Protein backbone atom coordinates (compact mmCIF):
# COMPACT_ATOMS: atom_id res chain seq x y z
CA UNK A 1 0.00 0.00 0.00
CA UNK A 2 1.43 3.39 -0.98
CA UNK A 3 0.95 6.79 0.61
CA UNK A 4 1.14 10.36 -0.67
CA UNK A 5 2.36 13.20 1.52
CA UNK A 6 0.05 16.22 1.45
CA UNK A 7 1.40 19.24 3.27
CA UNK A 8 -1.03 20.56 5.89
CA UNK A 9 -3.42 17.61 5.57
CA UNK A 10 -3.28 16.91 9.30
CA UNK A 11 -4.83 20.34 9.90
CA UNK A 12 -8.00 19.29 8.07
CA UNK A 13 -8.92 16.00 9.68
CA UNK A 14 -12.62 16.91 9.49
CA UNK A 15 -12.43 16.39 5.72
CA UNK A 16 -10.20 13.36 5.30
CA UNK A 17 -11.29 11.46 8.43
CA UNK A 18 -14.99 11.61 7.45
CA UNK A 19 -15.96 11.52 11.14
CA UNK A 20 -13.69 8.57 11.98
CA UNK A 21 -12.22 8.94 15.48
CA UNK A 22 -9.07 7.26 16.85
CA UNK A 23 -11.23 4.94 18.94
CA UNK A 24 -13.20 3.85 15.86
CA UNK A 25 -9.99 3.33 13.87
CA UNK A 26 -8.37 1.05 16.43
CA UNK A 27 -11.57 -0.92 16.92
CA UNK A 28 -11.92 -1.56 13.18
CA UNK A 29 -8.28 -1.32 12.10
CA UNK A 30 -8.10 -4.82 10.62
CA UNK A 31 -10.99 -4.18 8.24
CA UNK A 32 -9.72 -0.72 7.32
CA UNK A 33 -6.15 -1.80 6.62
CA UNK A 34 -7.26 -4.72 4.45
CA UNK A 35 -9.44 -2.49 2.28
CA UNK A 36 -8.31 -1.19 -1.08
CA UNK A 37 -8.05 2.57 -1.37
CA UNK A 38 -11.27 2.73 -3.38
CA UNK A 39 -13.25 0.71 -0.81
CA UNK A 40 -11.79 2.33 2.30
CA UNK A 41 -14.00 5.42 2.17
CA UNK A 42 -17.19 3.33 2.02
CA UNK A 43 -16.00 1.28 4.99
CA UNK A 44 -15.25 4.44 6.98
CA UNK A 45 -18.70 5.88 6.25
CA UNK A 46 -20.35 2.64 7.37
CA UNK A 47 -18.34 2.59 10.61
CA UNK A 48 -19.16 6.23 11.38
CA UNK A 49 -22.86 5.72 10.64
CA UNK A 50 -22.96 2.70 12.93
CA UNK A 51 -21.19 4.63 15.66
CA UNK A 52 -23.73 7.48 15.39
CA UNK A 53 -26.54 4.98 15.97
CA UNK A 54 -24.79 3.66 19.08
CA UNK A 55 -24.26 7.19 20.40
CA UNK A 56 -28.03 7.67 20.45
CA UNK A 57 -28.00 5.63 23.67
CA UNK A 58 -25.12 7.54 25.24
CA UNK A 59 -26.51 10.19 27.61
CA UNK A 60 -23.01 11.56 28.31
CA UNK A 61 -22.85 12.98 24.78
CA UNK A 62 -26.17 14.82 24.86
CA UNK A 63 -26.06 18.60 25.36
CA UNK A 64 -24.86 21.39 27.61
CA UNK A 65 -26.28 24.86 28.08
CA UNK A 66 -23.86 27.72 27.65
CA UNK A 67 -23.70 28.98 31.21
CA UNK A 68 -25.87 32.03 31.85
CA UNK A 69 -27.83 31.65 28.59
CA UNK A 70 -30.76 29.68 27.24
CA UNK A 71 -28.69 28.26 24.35
CA UNK A 72 -27.44 24.67 24.42
CA UNK A 73 -24.95 22.86 22.19
CA UNK A 74 -25.02 19.12 21.55
CA UNK A 75 -24.69 16.18 19.21
CA UNK A 76 -27.31 14.48 17.08
CA UNK A 77 -28.85 12.53 19.96
CA UNK A 78 -29.76 15.75 21.75
CA UNK A 79 -32.19 16.52 18.91
CA UNK A 80 -33.90 13.13 19.00
CA UNK A 81 -37.71 13.37 19.03
CA UNK A 82 -39.91 13.30 20.95
CA UNK A 83 -37.58 13.68 23.97
CA UNK A 84 -35.92 16.79 22.55
CA UNK A 85 -39.15 18.77 22.95
CA UNK A 86 -39.11 18.10 26.68
CA UNK A 87 -35.93 20.16 26.89
CA UNK A 88 -36.15 22.72 24.10
CA UNK A 89 -38.55 25.15 22.47
CA UNK A 90 -36.53 25.46 19.27
CA UNK A 91 -33.85 23.41 17.51
CA UNK A 92 -31.19 24.35 14.97
CA UNK A 93 -29.81 21.27 13.20
CA UNK A 94 -26.46 22.09 11.61
CA UNK A 95 -26.36 19.29 9.05
CA UNK A 96 -26.82 16.17 11.19
CA UNK A 97 -28.91 13.37 9.64
CA UNK A 98 -32.60 14.03 10.20
CA UNK A 99 -34.64 11.76 12.43
CA UNK A 100 -37.66 10.38 10.58
CA UNK A 101 -40.11 12.23 12.83
CA UNK A 102 -38.55 15.55 11.88
CA UNK A 103 -38.59 14.70 8.18
CA UNK A 104 -42.25 13.67 8.23
CA UNK A 105 -43.37 16.68 10.29
CA UNK A 106 -41.13 19.29 8.66
CA UNK A 107 -43.99 21.67 7.81
CA UNK A 108 -45.65 21.29 11.20
CA UNK A 109 -42.38 22.08 12.99
CA UNK A 110 -41.27 24.86 10.66
CA UNK A 111 -41.57 27.55 13.31
CA UNK A 112 -39.59 25.58 15.90
CA UNK A 113 -37.11 23.51 13.89
CA UNK A 114 -34.64 24.54 11.21
CA UNK A 115 -32.26 22.37 9.21
CA UNK A 116 -29.08 24.00 7.95
CA UNK A 117 -27.53 21.90 5.14
CA UNK A 118 -23.91 22.20 6.27
CA UNK A 119 -21.77 19.22 5.15
CA UNK A 120 -19.07 17.88 7.46
CA UNK A 121 -15.44 18.78 6.92
CA UNK A 122 -13.87 21.33 4.63
CA UNK A 123 -16.70 21.11 2.10
CA UNK A 124 -19.06 22.53 4.69
CA UNK A 125 -17.09 25.57 5.79
CA UNK A 126 -18.22 27.92 3.03
CA UNK A 127 -21.79 26.71 3.50
CA UNK A 128 -21.57 27.38 7.24
CA UNK A 129 -20.82 31.02 6.50
CA UNK A 130 -23.82 31.21 4.17
CA UNK A 131 -26.14 29.67 6.78
CA UNK A 132 -25.23 32.03 9.64
CA UNK A 133 -27.89 34.64 8.65
CA UNK A 134 -30.62 31.97 8.60
CA UNK A 135 -29.60 30.74 12.05
CA UNK A 136 -29.55 34.28 13.45
CA UNK A 137 -32.98 35.15 12.06
CA UNK A 138 -34.45 31.89 13.37
CA UNK A 139 -33.00 32.27 16.88
CA UNK A 140 -33.91 35.93 17.50
CA UNK A 141 -37.60 35.57 18.48
CA UNK A 142 -36.82 32.77 20.92
CA UNK A 143 -33.95 34.67 22.53
CA UNK A 144 -36.23 37.62 23.23
CA UNK A 145 -38.02 35.42 25.76
CA UNK A 146 -35.55 34.20 28.43
CA UNK A 147 -37.80 31.24 29.20
CA UNK A 148 -37.37 29.81 25.69
CA UNK A 149 -34.59 27.23 25.30
CA UNK A 150 -32.72 26.67 22.04
CA UNK A 151 -30.62 23.69 21.00
CA UNK A 152 -27.90 24.04 18.38
CA UNK A 153 -26.62 20.63 17.30
CA UNK A 154 -24.69 18.79 14.62
CA UNK A 155 -23.68 15.14 14.44
CA UNK A 156 -21.03 15.18 17.16
CA UNK A 157 -21.53 18.55 18.83
CA UNK A 158 -17.95 19.50 18.15
CA UNK A 159 -17.59 21.73 15.10
CA UNK A 160 -20.53 22.94 13.00
CA UNK A 161 -22.91 23.45 15.94
CA UNK A 162 -20.19 25.30 17.84
CA UNK A 163 -19.66 27.67 14.92
CA UNK A 164 -23.38 28.48 14.66
CA UNK A 165 -23.72 28.83 18.45
CA UNK A 166 -20.72 31.16 18.44
CA UNK A 167 -22.42 33.33 15.83
CA UNK A 168 -25.55 33.50 17.99
CA UNK A 169 -23.53 34.43 21.07
CA UNK A 170 -21.67 37.12 19.13
CA UNK A 171 -24.74 38.75 17.60
CA UNK A 172 -27.20 38.59 20.49
CA UNK A 173 -25.29 38.56 23.78
CA UNK A 174 -23.22 41.35 25.29
CA UNK A 175 -20.13 40.76 27.41
CA UNK A 176 -22.34 40.23 30.47
CA UNK A 177 -24.39 37.53 28.65
CA UNK A 178 -27.41 39.80 28.51
CA UNK A 179 -29.57 39.56 25.39
CA UNK A 180 -29.37 42.44 22.95
CA UNK A 181 -31.18 42.79 19.63
CA UNK A 182 -27.84 43.34 17.93
CA UNK A 183 -24.51 43.47 19.68
CA UNK A 184 -22.76 46.59 18.41
CA UNK A 185 -19.47 45.82 20.14
CA UNK A 186 -18.10 43.08 17.89
CA UNK A 187 -14.37 42.42 17.85
CA UNK A 188 -11.95 39.55 17.45
CA UNK A 189 -11.41 39.47 21.21
CA UNK A 190 -15.16 39.50 21.80
CA UNK A 191 -15.62 36.49 19.52
CA UNK A 192 -12.78 34.67 21.29
CA UNK A 193 -14.37 35.38 24.68
CA UNK A 194 -17.68 33.96 23.52
CA UNK A 195 -15.92 30.88 22.21
CA UNK A 196 -14.48 30.46 25.69
CA UNK A 197 -18.04 30.57 27.11
CA UNK A 198 -18.95 27.66 24.86
CA UNK A 199 -15.83 25.58 25.47
CA UNK A 200 -16.12 26.04 29.23
CA UNK A 201 -19.72 24.82 29.26
CA UNK A 202 -19.53 22.21 26.50
CA UNK A 203 -16.19 20.49 26.72
CA UNK A 204 -16.77 18.43 23.56
CA UNK A 205 -16.49 21.64 21.57
CA UNK A 206 -13.61 21.44 19.12
CA UNK A 207 -14.25 23.84 16.24
CA UNK A 208 -11.89 23.75 13.30
CA UNK A 209 -9.87 26.79 12.32
CA UNK A 210 -11.92 26.97 9.12
CA UNK A 211 -15.16 27.19 11.12
CA UNK A 212 -13.80 29.95 13.33
CA UNK A 213 -12.54 31.77 10.26
CA UNK A 214 -16.04 31.75 8.76
CA UNK A 215 -17.53 33.24 11.94
CA UNK A 216 -14.84 35.91 12.15
CA UNK A 217 -15.22 36.72 8.47
CA UNK A 218 -18.99 37.10 8.78
CA UNK A 219 -18.85 39.58 11.65
CA UNK A 220 -15.61 41.42 11.07
CA UNK A 221 -16.07 41.84 7.31
CA UNK A 222 -19.76 42.80 7.50
CA UNK A 223 -20.14 44.63 10.81
Short mmCIF file of N, CA, C and O in Angstrom, two decimals, residues 50-117:
data_model
loop_
_atom_site.label_atom_id
_atom_site.label_comp_id
_atom_site.label_asym_id
_atom_site.label_seq_id
_atom_site.Cartn_x
_atom_site.Cartn_y
_atom_site.Cartn_z
N UNK A 50 -22.64 3.65 11.86
CA UNK A 50 -22.96 2.70 12.93
C UNK A 50 -22.66 3.29 14.29
O UNK A 50 -23.42 3.13 15.24
N UNK A 51 -21.56 4.01 14.39
CA UNK A 51 -21.19 4.63 15.66
C UNK A 51 -22.19 5.69 16.06
O UNK A 51 -22.53 5.82 17.23
N UNK A 52 -22.72 6.45 15.09
CA UNK A 52 -23.73 7.48 15.39
C UNK A 52 -24.98 6.85 15.97
O UNK A 52 -25.60 7.38 16.88
N UNK A 53 -25.37 5.67 15.45
CA UNK A 53 -26.54 4.98 15.97
C UNK A 53 -26.31 4.56 17.41
O UNK A 53 -27.20 4.67 18.26
N UNK A 54 -25.09 4.08 17.72
CA UNK A 54 -24.79 3.66 19.08
C UNK A 54 -24.78 4.85 20.03
O UNK A 54 -25.19 4.73 21.18
N UNK A 55 -24.34 6.00 19.55
CA UNK A 55 -24.26 7.19 20.40
C UNK A 55 -25.64 7.67 20.82
O UNK A 55 -25.78 8.39 21.80
N UNK A 56 -26.68 7.26 20.09
CA UNK A 56 -28.03 7.67 20.45
C UNK A 56 -28.42 7.16 21.83
O UNK A 56 -29.36 7.64 22.44
N UNK A 57 -27.71 6.16 22.34
CA UNK A 57 -28.00 5.63 23.67
C UNK A 57 -27.00 6.10 24.71
O UNK A 57 -26.95 5.58 25.81
N UNK A 58 -26.17 7.08 24.35
CA UNK A 58 -25.12 7.54 25.24
C UNK A 58 -25.49 8.91 25.80
O UNK A 58 -25.32 9.93 25.15
N UNK A 59 -26.04 8.93 27.01
CA UNK A 59 -26.51 10.19 27.61
C UNK A 59 -25.38 11.17 27.84
O UNK A 59 -25.60 12.38 27.89
N UNK A 60 -24.14 10.68 28.00
CA UNK A 60 -23.01 11.56 28.31
C UNK A 60 -22.69 12.49 27.15
O UNK A 60 -21.99 13.48 27.32
N UNK A 61 -23.17 12.17 25.96
CA UNK A 61 -22.85 12.98 24.78
C UNK A 61 -24.06 13.81 24.33
O UNK A 61 -24.19 14.12 23.16
N UNK A 62 -24.95 14.15 25.25
CA UNK A 62 -26.17 14.82 24.86
C UNK A 62 -25.97 16.31 24.60
O UNK A 62 -25.64 16.71 23.52
N UNK A 63 -26.16 17.15 25.59
CA UNK A 63 -26.06 18.60 25.36
C UNK A 63 -25.65 19.30 26.64
O UNK A 63 -25.76 18.74 27.74
N UNK A 64 -25.19 20.54 26.47
CA UNK A 64 -24.86 21.39 27.61
C UNK A 64 -25.30 22.81 27.28
O UNK A 64 -25.06 23.31 26.17
N UNK A 65 -25.95 23.46 28.25
CA UNK A 65 -26.28 24.86 28.08
C UNK A 65 -25.04 25.72 28.28
O UNK A 65 -24.22 25.44 29.16
N UNK A 66 -24.93 26.74 27.46
CA UNK A 66 -23.86 27.72 27.65
C UNK A 66 -24.22 28.51 28.89
O UNK A 66 -25.27 29.15 28.95
N UNK A 67 -23.38 28.43 29.90
CA UNK A 67 -23.70 28.98 31.21
C UNK A 67 -24.20 30.42 31.12
O UNK A 67 -23.62 31.26 30.43
N UNK A 68 -25.32 30.69 31.81
CA UNK A 68 -25.87 32.03 31.85
C UNK A 68 -26.74 32.38 30.66
O UNK A 68 -27.20 33.52 30.54
N UNK A 69 -26.99 31.39 29.77
CA UNK A 69 -27.83 31.65 28.59
C UNK A 69 -28.86 30.53 28.46
O UNK A 69 -28.81 29.54 29.17
N UNK A 70 -29.77 30.71 27.51
CA UNK A 70 -30.76 29.68 27.24
C UNK A 70 -30.41 28.87 26.00
O UNK A 70 -31.24 28.16 25.43
N UNK A 71 -29.16 28.95 25.55
CA UNK A 71 -28.69 28.26 24.35
C UNK A 71 -27.85 27.05 24.74
O UNK A 71 -26.93 27.17 25.54
N UNK A 72 -28.19 25.90 24.17
CA UNK A 72 -27.44 24.67 24.42
C UNK A 72 -26.77 24.19 23.15
O UNK A 72 -27.25 24.46 22.04
N UNK A 73 -25.68 23.45 23.31
CA UNK A 73 -24.95 22.86 22.19
C UNK A 73 -24.87 21.36 22.43
O UNK A 73 -24.63 20.91 23.55
N UNK A 74 -25.08 20.57 21.38
CA UNK A 74 -25.02 19.12 21.55
C UNK A 74 -24.81 18.39 20.25
O UNK A 74 -24.66 18.98 19.18
N UNK A 75 -24.79 17.05 20.36
CA UNK A 75 -24.69 16.18 19.21
C UNK A 75 -26.05 15.77 18.71
O UNK A 75 -27.09 16.21 19.22
N UNK A 76 -26.06 14.87 17.74
CA UNK A 76 -27.31 14.48 17.08
C UNK A 76 -28.34 13.95 18.06
O UNK A 76 -29.54 14.24 17.96
N UNK A 77 -27.90 13.15 19.03
CA UNK A 77 -28.85 12.53 19.96
C UNK A 77 -29.63 13.56 20.75
O UNK A 77 -30.77 13.31 21.15
N UNK A 78 -29.06 14.72 20.97
CA UNK A 78 -29.76 15.75 21.75
C UNK A 78 -30.98 16.27 21.01
O UNK A 78 -31.88 16.85 21.62
N UNK A 79 -31.03 16.07 19.69
CA UNK A 79 -32.19 16.52 18.91
C UNK A 79 -33.15 15.40 18.58
O UNK A 79 -33.99 15.54 17.68
N UNK A 80 -33.05 14.28 19.29
CA UNK A 80 -33.90 13.13 19.00
C UNK A 80 -35.33 13.36 19.50
O UNK A 80 -35.55 13.62 20.67
N UNK A 81 -36.31 13.24 18.60
CA UNK A 81 -37.71 13.37 19.03
C UNK A 81 -38.23 12.05 19.59
O UNK A 81 -37.71 10.99 19.25
N UNK A 82 -39.24 12.08 20.45
CA UNK A 82 -39.91 13.30 20.95
C UNK A 82 -39.24 13.90 22.17
O UNK A 82 -39.64 14.96 22.64
N UNK A 83 -38.19 13.21 22.72
CA UNK A 83 -37.58 13.68 23.97
C UNK A 83 -37.04 15.10 23.87
O UNK A 83 -37.05 15.85 24.86
N UNK A 84 -36.54 15.47 22.68
CA UNK A 84 -35.92 16.79 22.55
C UNK A 84 -36.88 17.92 22.93
O UNK A 84 -36.47 18.95 23.48
N UNK A 85 -38.19 17.70 22.67
CA UNK A 85 -39.15 18.77 22.95
C UNK A 85 -39.49 18.89 24.43
O UNK A 85 -40.15 19.84 24.84
N UNK A 86 -39.00 17.96 25.23
CA UNK A 86 -39.11 18.10 26.68
C UNK A 86 -38.08 19.09 27.22
O UNK A 86 -38.24 19.62 28.32
N UNK A 87 -37.04 19.31 26.44
CA UNK A 87 -35.93 20.16 26.89
C UNK A 87 -35.87 21.50 26.16
O UNK A 87 -35.35 22.47 26.71
N UNK A 88 -36.38 21.53 24.93
CA UNK A 88 -36.15 22.72 24.10
C UNK A 88 -37.44 23.22 23.44
O UNK A 88 -38.35 22.45 23.16
N UNK A 89 -37.44 24.53 23.18
CA UNK A 89 -38.55 25.15 22.47
C UNK A 89 -38.23 25.33 20.99
O UNK A 89 -39.13 25.50 20.17
N UNK A 90 -36.95 25.30 20.65
CA UNK A 90 -36.53 25.46 19.27
C UNK A 90 -35.23 24.70 19.05
O UNK A 90 -34.41 24.57 19.98
N UNK A 91 -35.04 24.21 17.83
CA UNK A 91 -33.85 23.41 17.51
C UNK A 91 -33.26 23.88 16.18
O UNK A 91 -33.98 24.06 15.19
N UNK A 92 -31.94 24.04 16.18
CA UNK A 92 -31.19 24.35 14.97
C UNK A 92 -30.28 23.16 14.67
O UNK A 92 -29.35 22.88 15.42
N UNK A 93 -30.59 22.44 13.61
CA UNK A 93 -29.81 21.27 13.20
C UNK A 93 -28.80 21.71 12.15
O UNK A 93 -29.16 22.10 11.05
N UNK A 94 -27.53 21.61 12.49
CA UNK A 94 -26.46 22.09 11.61
C UNK A 94 -25.91 20.97 10.73
O UNK A 94 -24.69 20.71 10.70
N UNK A 95 -26.80 20.27 10.02
CA UNK A 95 -26.36 19.29 9.05
C UNK A 95 -26.34 17.86 9.50
O UNK A 95 -25.92 16.98 8.73
N UNK A 96 -26.76 17.56 10.73
CA UNK A 96 -26.82 16.17 11.19
C UNK A 96 -27.95 15.44 10.48
O UNK A 96 -28.95 16.06 10.11
N UNK A 97 -27.82 14.12 10.27
CA UNK A 97 -28.91 13.37 9.64
C UNK A 97 -30.23 13.58 10.38
O UNK A 97 -30.28 13.56 11.61
N UNK A 98 -31.29 13.77 9.61
CA UNK A 98 -32.60 14.03 10.20
C UNK A 98 -33.21 12.75 10.77
O UNK A 98 -33.10 11.68 10.16
N UNK A 99 -33.82 12.86 11.95
CA UNK A 99 -34.64 11.76 12.43
C UNK A 99 -35.92 11.73 11.60
O UNK A 99 -36.40 12.75 11.12
N UNK A 100 -36.49 10.54 11.43
CA UNK A 100 -37.66 10.38 10.58
C UNK A 100 -38.81 11.28 11.02
O UNK A 100 -39.51 11.86 10.19
N UNK A 101 -39.00 11.42 12.33
CA UNK A 101 -40.11 12.23 12.83
C UNK A 101 -39.98 13.68 12.38
O UNK A 101 -40.97 14.35 12.10
N UNK A 102 -38.76 14.18 12.32
CA UNK A 102 -38.55 15.55 11.88
C UNK A 102 -38.77 15.68 10.38
O UNK A 102 -39.27 16.71 9.90
N UNK A 103 -38.39 14.66 9.63
CA UNK A 103 -38.59 14.70 8.18
C UNK A 103 -40.08 14.69 7.84
O UNK A 103 -40.55 15.46 7.01
N UNK A 104 -40.81 13.82 8.51
CA UNK A 104 -42.25 13.67 8.23
C UNK A 104 -43.03 14.92 8.64
O UNK A 104 -43.95 15.34 7.96
N UNK A 105 -42.63 15.54 9.75
CA UNK A 105 -43.37 16.68 10.29
C UNK A 105 -42.69 18.02 10.01
O UNK A 105 -42.86 18.97 10.76
N UNK A 106 -41.93 18.09 8.93
CA UNK A 106 -41.13 19.29 8.66
C UNK A 106 -41.97 20.56 8.57
O UNK A 106 -41.58 21.62 9.07
N UNK A 107 -43.14 20.48 7.93
CA UNK A 107 -43.99 21.67 7.81
C UNK A 107 -44.60 22.04 9.16
O UNK A 107 -44.67 23.22 9.53
N UNK A 108 -45.03 21.05 9.90
CA UNK A 108 -45.65 21.29 11.20
C UNK A 108 -44.67 21.94 12.18
O UNK A 108 -45.06 22.77 13.01
N UNK A 109 -43.39 21.58 12.06
CA UNK A 109 -42.38 22.08 12.99
C UNK A 109 -41.61 23.28 12.46
O UNK A 109 -40.65 23.71 13.08
N UNK A 110 -42.04 23.81 11.34
CA UNK A 110 -41.27 24.86 10.66
C UNK A 110 -40.93 26.04 11.55
O UNK A 110 -39.86 26.64 11.42
N UNK A 111 -41.81 26.39 12.47
CA UNK A 111 -41.57 27.55 13.31
C UNK A 111 -40.64 27.26 14.48
O UNK A 111 -40.14 28.17 15.13
N UNK A 112 -40.39 25.97 14.74
CA UNK A 112 -39.59 25.58 15.90
C UNK A 112 -38.32 24.82 15.53
O UNK A 112 -37.45 24.62 16.38
N UNK A 113 -38.22 24.38 14.29
CA UNK A 113 -37.11 23.51 13.89
C UNK A 113 -36.57 23.99 12.55
O UNK A 113 -37.33 24.19 11.60
N UNK A 114 -35.25 24.15 12.47
CA UNK A 114 -34.64 24.54 11.21
C UNK A 114 -33.46 23.63 10.92
O UNK A 114 -32.67 23.29 11.81
N UNK A 115 -33.37 23.22 9.67
CA UNK A 115 -32.26 22.37 9.21
C UNK A 115 -31.34 23.21 8.34
O UNK A 115 -31.77 23.78 7.33
N UNK A 116 -30.08 23.27 8.73
CA UNK A 116 -29.08 24.00 7.95
C UNK A 116 -28.21 22.97 7.22
O UNK A 116 -27.51 22.19 7.86
N UNK A 117 -28.24 22.93 5.90
CA UNK A 117 -27.53 21.90 5.14
C UNK A 117 -26.03 22.16 5.07
O UNK A 117 -25.48 22.51 4.01
#
